[in-house]
mmCIF file of C-alpha atoms in Angstrom:
data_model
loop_
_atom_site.group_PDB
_atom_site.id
_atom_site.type_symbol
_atom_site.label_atom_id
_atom_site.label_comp_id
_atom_site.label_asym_id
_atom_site.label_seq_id
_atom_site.Cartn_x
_atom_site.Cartn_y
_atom_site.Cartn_z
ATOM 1 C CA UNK A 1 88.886 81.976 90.472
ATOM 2 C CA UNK A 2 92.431 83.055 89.847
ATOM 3 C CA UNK A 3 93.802 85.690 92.224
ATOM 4 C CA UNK A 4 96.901 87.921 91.612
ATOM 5 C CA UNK A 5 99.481 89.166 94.154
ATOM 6 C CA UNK A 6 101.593 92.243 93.023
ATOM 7 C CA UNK A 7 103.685 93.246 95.913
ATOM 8 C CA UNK A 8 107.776 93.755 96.707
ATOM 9 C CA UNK A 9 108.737 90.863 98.279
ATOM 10 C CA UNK A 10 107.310 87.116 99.289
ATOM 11 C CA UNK A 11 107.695 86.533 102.867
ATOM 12 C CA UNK A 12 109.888 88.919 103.500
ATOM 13 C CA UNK A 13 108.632 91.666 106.017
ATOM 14 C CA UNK A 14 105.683 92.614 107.190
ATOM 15 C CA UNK A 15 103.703 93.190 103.834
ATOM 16 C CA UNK A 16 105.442 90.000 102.272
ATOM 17 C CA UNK A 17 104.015 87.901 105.204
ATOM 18 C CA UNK A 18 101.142 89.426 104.866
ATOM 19 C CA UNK A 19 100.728 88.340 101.244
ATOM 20 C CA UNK A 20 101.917 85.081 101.693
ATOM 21 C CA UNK A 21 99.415 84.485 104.478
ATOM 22 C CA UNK A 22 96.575 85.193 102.030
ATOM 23 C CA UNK A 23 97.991 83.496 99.183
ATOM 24 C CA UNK A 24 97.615 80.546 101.787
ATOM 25 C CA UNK A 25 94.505 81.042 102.913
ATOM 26 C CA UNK A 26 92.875 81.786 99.239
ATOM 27 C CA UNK A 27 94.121 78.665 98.079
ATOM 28 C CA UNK A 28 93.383 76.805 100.806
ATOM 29 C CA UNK A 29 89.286 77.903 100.107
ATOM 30 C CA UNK A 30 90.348 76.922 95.963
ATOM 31 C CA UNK A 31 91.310 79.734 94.259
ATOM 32 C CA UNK A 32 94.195 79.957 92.011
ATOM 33 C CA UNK A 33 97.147 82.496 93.074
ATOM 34 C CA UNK A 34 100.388 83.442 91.783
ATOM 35 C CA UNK A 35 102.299 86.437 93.715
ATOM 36 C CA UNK A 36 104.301 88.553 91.204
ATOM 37 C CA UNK A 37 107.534 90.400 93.251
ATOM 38 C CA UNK A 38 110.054 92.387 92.620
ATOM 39 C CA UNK A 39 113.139 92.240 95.042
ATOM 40 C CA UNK A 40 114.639 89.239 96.612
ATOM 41 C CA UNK A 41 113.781 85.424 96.625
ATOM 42 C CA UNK A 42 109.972 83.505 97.048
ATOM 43 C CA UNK A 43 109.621 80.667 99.427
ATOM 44 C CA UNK A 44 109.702 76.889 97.694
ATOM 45 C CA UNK A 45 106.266 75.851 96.959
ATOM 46 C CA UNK A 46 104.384 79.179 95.613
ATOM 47 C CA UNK A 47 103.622 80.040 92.214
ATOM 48 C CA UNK A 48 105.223 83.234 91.480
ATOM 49 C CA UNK A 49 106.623 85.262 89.077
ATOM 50 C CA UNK A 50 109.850 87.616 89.740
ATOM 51 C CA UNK A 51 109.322 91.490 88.443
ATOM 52 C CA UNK A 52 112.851 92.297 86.786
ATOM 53 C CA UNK A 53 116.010 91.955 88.453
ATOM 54 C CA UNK A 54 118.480 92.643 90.810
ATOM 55 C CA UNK A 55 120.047 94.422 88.692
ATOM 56 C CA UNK A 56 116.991 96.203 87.342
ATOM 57 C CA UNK A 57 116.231 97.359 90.758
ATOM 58 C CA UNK A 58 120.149 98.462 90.945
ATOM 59 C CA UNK A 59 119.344 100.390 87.627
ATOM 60 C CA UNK A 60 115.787 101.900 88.600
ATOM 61 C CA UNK A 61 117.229 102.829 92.254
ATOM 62 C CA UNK A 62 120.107 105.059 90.475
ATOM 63 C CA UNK A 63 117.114 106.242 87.764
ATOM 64 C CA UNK A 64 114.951 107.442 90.552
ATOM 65 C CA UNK A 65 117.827 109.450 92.507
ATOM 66 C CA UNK A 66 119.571 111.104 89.229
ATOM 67 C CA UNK A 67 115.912 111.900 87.486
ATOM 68 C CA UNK A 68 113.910 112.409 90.610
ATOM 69 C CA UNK A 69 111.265 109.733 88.878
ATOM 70 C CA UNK A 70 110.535 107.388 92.174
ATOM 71 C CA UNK A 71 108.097 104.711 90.413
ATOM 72 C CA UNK A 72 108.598 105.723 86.695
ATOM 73 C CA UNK A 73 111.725 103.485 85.859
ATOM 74 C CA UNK A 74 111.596 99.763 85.329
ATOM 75 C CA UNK A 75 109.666 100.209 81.844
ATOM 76 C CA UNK A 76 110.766 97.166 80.499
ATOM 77 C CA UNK A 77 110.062 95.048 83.980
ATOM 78 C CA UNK A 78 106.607 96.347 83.443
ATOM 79 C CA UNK A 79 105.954 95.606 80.168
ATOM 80 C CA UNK A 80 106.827 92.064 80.777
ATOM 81 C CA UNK A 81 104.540 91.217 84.179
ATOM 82 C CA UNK A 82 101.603 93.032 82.017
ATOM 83 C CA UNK A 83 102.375 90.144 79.489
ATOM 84 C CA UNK A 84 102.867 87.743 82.343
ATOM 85 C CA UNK A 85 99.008 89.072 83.707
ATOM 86 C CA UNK A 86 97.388 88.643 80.362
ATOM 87 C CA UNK A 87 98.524 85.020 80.137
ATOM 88 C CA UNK A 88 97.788 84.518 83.901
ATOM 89 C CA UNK A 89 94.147 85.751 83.754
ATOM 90 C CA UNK A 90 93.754 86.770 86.860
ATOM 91 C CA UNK A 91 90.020 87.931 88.124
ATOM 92 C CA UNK A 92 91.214 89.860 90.850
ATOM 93 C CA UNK A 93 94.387 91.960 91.116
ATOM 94 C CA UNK A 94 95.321 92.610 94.657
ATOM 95 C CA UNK A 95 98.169 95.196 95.014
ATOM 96 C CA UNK A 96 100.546 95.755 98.168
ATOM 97 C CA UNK A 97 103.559 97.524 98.308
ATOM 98 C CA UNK A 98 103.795 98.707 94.985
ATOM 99 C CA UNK A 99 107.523 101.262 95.658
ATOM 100 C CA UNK A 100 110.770 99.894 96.045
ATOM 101 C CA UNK A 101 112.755 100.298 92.410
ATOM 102 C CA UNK A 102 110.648 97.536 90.541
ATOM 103 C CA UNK A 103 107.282 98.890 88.976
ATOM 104 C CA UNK A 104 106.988 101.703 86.359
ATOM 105 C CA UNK A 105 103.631 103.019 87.919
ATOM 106 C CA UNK A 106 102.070 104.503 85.117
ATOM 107 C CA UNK A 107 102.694 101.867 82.528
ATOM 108 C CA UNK A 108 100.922 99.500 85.169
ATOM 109 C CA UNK A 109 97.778 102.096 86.323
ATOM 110 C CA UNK A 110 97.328 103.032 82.334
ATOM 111 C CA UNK A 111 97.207 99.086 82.027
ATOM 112 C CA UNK A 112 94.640 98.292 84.938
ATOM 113 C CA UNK A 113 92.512 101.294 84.171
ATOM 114 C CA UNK A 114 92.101 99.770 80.469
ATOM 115 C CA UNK A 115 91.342 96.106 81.721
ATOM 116 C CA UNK A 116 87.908 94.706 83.014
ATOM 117 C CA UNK A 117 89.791 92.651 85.511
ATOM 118 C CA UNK A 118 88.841 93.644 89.490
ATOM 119 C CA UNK A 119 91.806 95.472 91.505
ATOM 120 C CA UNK A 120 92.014 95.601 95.260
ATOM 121 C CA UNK A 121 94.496 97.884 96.719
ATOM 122 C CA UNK A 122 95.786 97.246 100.154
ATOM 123 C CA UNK A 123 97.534 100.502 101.300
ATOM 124 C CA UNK A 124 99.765 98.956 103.902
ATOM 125 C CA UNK A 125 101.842 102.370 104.348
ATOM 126 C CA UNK A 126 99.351 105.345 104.599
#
């Protein structure tokens, strides 16, 4: 079974330890993970895949302020993990802290309403 991460950082914080502690643990019991991120660096030794840039998150930061459109930039960024999640395969998609400058939001809900693939969202923030 191949298991999905989709969450701001790796390691980094509370919700990034989080995420790496249950990338460990699912792959310690044999499934397949990969954590996909958007700000910062990944530990050595996980499969990940970096959302954007720095620069992107520069760019979608300024976006949000000027336009007032908090999760709506990043477009491109977007595009690109939902081609990295189609080669991936994931069965499960488990989201975490999906704010923070690097996720268009409603490129990626449009995206995981249309797909038969199962999504569990942690709301770490409520």
């Amino acid at each position: 079974m191949r298991l999905l991460f989709i969450d701001a950082f790796v390691g980094f914080g509370s919700v990034g330890r989080i995420v790496q502690e249950l990338y460990d643990t699912a792959e310690e019991r044999g499934f397949e993970c990969c954590i996909a991120y958007g700000r910062g660096d990944a530990p050595d030794g996980y499969n990940t895949y970096k959302i954007g840039s720095k620069a992107g998150v520069i760019e979608a930061g300024i976006e949000s302020r000027i336009l007032d459109n908090h999760g709506f930039a990043s477009r491109n960024a977007t595009k690109r993990l939902i081609a990295f999640i189609e080669k991936f395969n994931p069965d499960v998609i488990n989201l975490h802290s999906i704010h923070g400058y690097y996720l268009n939001i409603k490129i990626l809900f449009d995206y995981l309403h249309k797909t038969h693939r199962k999504v569990v969202w942690t709301l770490h923030d409520c």
